[in-house]
JSON list of C-alpha atoms in Angstrom, two decimals:
[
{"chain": "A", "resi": 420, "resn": "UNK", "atom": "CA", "xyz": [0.00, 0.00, 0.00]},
{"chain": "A", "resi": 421, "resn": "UNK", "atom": "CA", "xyz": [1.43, 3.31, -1.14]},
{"chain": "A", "resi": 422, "resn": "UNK", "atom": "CA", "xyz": [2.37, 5.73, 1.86]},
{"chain": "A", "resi": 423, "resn": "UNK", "atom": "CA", "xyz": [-0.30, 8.44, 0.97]},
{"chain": "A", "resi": 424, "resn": "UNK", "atom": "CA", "xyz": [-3.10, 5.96, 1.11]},
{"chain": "A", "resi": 425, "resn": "UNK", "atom": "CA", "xyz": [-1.67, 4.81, 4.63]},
{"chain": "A", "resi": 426, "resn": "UNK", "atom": "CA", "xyz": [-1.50, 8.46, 5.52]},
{"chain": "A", "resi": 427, "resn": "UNK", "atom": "CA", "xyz": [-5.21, 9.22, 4.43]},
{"chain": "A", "resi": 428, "resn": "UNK", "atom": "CA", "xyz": [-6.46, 5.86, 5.77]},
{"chain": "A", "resi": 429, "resn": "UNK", "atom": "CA", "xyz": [-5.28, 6.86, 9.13]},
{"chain": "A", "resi": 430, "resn": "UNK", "atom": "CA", "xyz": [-6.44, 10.51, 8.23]},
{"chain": "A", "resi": 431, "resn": "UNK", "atom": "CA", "xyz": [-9.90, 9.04, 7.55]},
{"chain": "A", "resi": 432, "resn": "UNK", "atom": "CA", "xyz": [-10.27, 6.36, 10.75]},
{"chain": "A", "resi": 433, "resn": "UNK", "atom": "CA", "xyz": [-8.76, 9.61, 13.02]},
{"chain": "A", "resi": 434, "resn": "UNK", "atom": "CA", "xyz": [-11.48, 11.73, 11.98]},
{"chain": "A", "resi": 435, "resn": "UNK", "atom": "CA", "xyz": [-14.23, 8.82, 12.30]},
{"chain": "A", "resi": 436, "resn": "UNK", "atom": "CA", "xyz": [-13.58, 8.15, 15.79]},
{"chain": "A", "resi": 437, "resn": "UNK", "atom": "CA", "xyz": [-13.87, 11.97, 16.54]},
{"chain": "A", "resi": 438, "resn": "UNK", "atom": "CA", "xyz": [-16.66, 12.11, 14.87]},
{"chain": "A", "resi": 439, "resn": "UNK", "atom": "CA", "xyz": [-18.37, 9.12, 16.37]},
{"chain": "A", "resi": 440, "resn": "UNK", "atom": "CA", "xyz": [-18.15, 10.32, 20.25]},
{"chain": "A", "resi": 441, "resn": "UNK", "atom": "CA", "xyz": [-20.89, 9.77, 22.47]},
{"chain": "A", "resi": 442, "resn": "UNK", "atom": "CA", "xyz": [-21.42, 13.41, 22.43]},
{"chain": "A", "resi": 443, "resn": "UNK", "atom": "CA", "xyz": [-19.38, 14.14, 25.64]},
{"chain": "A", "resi": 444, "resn": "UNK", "atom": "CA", "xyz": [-15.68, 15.28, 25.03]},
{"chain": "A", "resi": 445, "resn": "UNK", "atom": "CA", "xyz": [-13.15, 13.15, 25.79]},
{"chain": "A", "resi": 446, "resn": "UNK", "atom": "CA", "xyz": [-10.22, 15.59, 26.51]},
{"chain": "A", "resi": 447, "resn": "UNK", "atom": "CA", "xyz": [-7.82, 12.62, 26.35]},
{"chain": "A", "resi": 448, "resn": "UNK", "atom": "CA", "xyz": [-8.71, 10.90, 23.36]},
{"chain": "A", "resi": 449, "resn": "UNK", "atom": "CA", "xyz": [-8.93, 14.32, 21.45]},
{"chain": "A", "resi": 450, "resn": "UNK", "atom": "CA", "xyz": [-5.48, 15.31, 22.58]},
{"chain": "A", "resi": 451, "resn": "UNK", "atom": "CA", "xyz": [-4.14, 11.56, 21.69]},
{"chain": "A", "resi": 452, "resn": "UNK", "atom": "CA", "xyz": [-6.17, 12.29, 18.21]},
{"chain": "A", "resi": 453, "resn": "UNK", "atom": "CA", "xyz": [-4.72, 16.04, 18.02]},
{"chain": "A", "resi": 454, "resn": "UNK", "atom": "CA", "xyz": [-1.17, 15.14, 18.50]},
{"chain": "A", "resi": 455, "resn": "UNK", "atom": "CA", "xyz": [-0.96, 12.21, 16.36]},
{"chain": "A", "resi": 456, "resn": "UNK", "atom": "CA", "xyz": [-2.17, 14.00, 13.36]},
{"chain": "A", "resi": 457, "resn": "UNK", "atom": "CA", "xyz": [-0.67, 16.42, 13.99]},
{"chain": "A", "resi": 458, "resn": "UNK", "atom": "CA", "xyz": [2.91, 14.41, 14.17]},
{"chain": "A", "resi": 459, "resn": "UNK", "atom": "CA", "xyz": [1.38, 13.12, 10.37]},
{"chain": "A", "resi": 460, "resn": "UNK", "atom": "CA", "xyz": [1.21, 16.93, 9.16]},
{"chain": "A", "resi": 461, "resn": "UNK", "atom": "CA", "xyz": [4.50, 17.38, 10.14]},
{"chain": "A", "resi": 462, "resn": "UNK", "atom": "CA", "xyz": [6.49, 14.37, 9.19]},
{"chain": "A", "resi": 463, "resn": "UNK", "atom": "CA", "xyz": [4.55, 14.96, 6.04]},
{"chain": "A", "resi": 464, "resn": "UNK", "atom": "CA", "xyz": [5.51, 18.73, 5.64]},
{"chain": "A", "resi": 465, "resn": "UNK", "atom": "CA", "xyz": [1.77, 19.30, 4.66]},
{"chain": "A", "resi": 466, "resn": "UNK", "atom": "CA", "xyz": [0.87, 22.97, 4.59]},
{"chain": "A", "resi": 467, "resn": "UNK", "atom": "CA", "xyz": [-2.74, 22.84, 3.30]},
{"chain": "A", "resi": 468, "resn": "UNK", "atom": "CA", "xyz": [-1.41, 24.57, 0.59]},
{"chain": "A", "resi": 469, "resn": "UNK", "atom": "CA", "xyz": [-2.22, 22.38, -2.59]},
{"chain": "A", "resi": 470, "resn": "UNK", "atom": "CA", "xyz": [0.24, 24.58, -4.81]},
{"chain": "A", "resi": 471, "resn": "UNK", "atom": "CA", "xyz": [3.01, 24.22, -2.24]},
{"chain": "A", "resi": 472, "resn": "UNK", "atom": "CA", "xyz": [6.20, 22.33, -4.13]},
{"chain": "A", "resi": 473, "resn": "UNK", "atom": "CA", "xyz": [4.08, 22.18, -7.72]},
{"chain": "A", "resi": 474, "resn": "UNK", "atom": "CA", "xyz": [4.79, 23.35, -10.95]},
{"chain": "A", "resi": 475, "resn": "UNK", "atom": "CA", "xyz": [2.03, 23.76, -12.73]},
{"chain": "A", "resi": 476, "resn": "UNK", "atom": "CA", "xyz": [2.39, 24.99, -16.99]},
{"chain": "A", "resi": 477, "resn": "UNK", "atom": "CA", "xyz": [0.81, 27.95, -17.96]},
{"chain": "A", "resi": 478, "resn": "UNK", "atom": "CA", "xyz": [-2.61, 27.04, -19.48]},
{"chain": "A", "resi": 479, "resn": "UNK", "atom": "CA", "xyz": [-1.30, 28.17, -23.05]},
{"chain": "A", "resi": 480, "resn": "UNK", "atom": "CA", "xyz": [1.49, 25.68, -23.43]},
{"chain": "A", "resi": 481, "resn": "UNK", "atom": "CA", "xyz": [1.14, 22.84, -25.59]},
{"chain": "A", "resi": 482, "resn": "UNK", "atom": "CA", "xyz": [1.41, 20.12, -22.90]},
{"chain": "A", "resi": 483, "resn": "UNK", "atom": "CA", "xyz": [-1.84, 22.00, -20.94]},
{"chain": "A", "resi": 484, "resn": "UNK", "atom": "CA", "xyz": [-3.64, 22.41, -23.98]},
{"chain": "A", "resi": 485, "resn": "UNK", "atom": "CA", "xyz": [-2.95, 18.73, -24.93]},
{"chain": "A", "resi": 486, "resn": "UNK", "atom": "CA", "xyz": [-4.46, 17.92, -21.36]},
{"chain": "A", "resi": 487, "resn": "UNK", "atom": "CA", "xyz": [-7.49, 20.18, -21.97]},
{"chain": "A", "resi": 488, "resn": "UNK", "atom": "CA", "xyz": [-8.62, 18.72, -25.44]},
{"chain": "A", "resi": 489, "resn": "UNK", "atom": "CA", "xyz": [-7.75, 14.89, -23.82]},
{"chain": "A", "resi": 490, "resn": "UNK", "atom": "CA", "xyz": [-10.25, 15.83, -20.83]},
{"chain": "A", "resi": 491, "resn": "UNK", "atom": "CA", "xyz": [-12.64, 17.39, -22.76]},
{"chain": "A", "resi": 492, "resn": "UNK", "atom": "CA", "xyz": [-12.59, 14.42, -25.50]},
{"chain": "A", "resi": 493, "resn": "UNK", "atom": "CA", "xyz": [-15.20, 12.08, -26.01]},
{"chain": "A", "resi": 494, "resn": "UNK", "atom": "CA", "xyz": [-12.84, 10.14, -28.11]},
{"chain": "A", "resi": 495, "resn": "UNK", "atom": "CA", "xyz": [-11.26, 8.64, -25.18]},
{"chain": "A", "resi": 496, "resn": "UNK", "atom": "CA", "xyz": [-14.62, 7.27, -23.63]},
{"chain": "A", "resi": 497, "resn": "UNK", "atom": "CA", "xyz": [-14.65, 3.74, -24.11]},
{"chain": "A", "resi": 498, "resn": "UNK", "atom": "CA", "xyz": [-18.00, 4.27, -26.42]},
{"chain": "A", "resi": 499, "resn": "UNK", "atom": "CA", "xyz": [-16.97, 6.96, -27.12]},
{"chain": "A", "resi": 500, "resn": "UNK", "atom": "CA", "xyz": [-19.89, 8.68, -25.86]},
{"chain": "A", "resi": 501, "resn": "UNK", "atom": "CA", "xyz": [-18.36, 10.50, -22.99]},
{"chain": "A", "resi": 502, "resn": "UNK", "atom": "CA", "xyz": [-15.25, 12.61, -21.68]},
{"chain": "A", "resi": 503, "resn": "UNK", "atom": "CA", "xyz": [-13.88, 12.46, -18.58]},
{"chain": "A", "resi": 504, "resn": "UNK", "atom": "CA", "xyz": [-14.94, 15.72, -17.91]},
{"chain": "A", "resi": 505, "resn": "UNK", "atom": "CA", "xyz": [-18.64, 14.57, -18.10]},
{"chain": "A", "resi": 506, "resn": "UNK", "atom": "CA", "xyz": [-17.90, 12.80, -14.62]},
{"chain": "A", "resi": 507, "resn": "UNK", "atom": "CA", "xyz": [-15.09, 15.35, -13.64]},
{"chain": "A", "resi": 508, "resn": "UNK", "atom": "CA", "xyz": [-15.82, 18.91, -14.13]},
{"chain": "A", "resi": 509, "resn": "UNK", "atom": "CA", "xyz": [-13.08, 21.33, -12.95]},
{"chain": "A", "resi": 510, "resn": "UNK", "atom": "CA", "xyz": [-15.51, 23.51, -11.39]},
{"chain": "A", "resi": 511, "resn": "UNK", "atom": "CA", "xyz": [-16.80, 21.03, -9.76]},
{"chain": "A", "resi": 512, "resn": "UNK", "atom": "CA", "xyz": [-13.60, 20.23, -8.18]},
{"chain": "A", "resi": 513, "resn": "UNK", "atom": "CA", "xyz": [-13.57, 17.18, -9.89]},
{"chain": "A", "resi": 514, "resn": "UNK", "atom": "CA", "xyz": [-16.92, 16.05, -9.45]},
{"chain": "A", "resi": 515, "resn": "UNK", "atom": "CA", "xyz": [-20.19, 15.99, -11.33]},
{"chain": "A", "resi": 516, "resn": "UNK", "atom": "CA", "xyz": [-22.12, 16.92, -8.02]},
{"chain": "A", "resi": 517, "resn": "UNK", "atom": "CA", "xyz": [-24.87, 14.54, -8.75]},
{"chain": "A", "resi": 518, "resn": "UNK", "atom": "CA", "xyz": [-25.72, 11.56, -6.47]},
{"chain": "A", "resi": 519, "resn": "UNK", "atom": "CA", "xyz": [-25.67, 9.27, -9.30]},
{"chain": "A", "resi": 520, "resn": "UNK", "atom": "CA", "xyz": [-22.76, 9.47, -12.29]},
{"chain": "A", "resi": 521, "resn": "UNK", "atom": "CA", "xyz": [-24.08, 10.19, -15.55]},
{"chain": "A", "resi": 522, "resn": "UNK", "atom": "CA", "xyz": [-21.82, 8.14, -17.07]},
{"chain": "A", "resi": 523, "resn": "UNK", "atom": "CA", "xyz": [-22.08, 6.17, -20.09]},
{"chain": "A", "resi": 524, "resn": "UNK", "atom": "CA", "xyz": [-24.94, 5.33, -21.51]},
{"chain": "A", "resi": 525, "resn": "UNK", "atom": "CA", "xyz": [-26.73, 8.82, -20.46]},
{"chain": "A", "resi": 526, "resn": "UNK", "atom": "CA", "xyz": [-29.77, 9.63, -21.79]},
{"chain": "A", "resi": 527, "resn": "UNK", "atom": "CA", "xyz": [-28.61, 13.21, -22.59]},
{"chain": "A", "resi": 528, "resn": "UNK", "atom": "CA", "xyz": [-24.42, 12.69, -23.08]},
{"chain": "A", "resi": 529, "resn": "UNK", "atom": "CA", "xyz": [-24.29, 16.18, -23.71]},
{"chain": "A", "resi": 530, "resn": "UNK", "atom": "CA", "xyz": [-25.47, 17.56, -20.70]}
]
């Protein structure tokens, strides 16, 4: 298992528990929580900064502009009926921000 999953795993289960209280605070299990995550953030140098240590290319080179008309392709769909954008809209934040997928096989592909 790749170290970021293992990170987010124990990320995810941290949270959970926290979450999960009986409704009365438990000031030792939320310190126990507090300072291992936050030994995670640091051995992890995470800033909450998702441009920190990135280079991203302009949006006018050819390799983003290559990206952009691969995303927005239907010719990559397997039927060739959808682009990965129809599941994964940038504004979104990668989402479609429906319950259910659209997908393939949509009864309006366009939309």
């Amino acid at each position: 298992m790749k170290n970021s999953t293992k990170i987010m795993l124990l990320l995810g289960f941290s949270l959970l528990a926290t979450a999960c209280g009986s409704g009365s605070s438990n000031s030792l299990s939320d310190s126990t929580t507090d300072t291992s995550l936050r030994t995670i953030i640091n051995n992890q140098s995470l800033t909450g900064n998702p441009m920190a240590g990135r280079s991203i290319p302009n949006i006018n080179s050819s390799q983003a502009q290559l990206g952009m008309r691969l995303f927005f392709s239907k010719a990559l769909g397997g039927d060739r009926d959808s682009a990965c954008v129809t599941c994964h809209h940038p504004s979104l934040g990668g989402g479609d921000d429906l319950s259910l997928p659209i997908g393939v096989g949509a009864v309006n592909p366009n939309l």
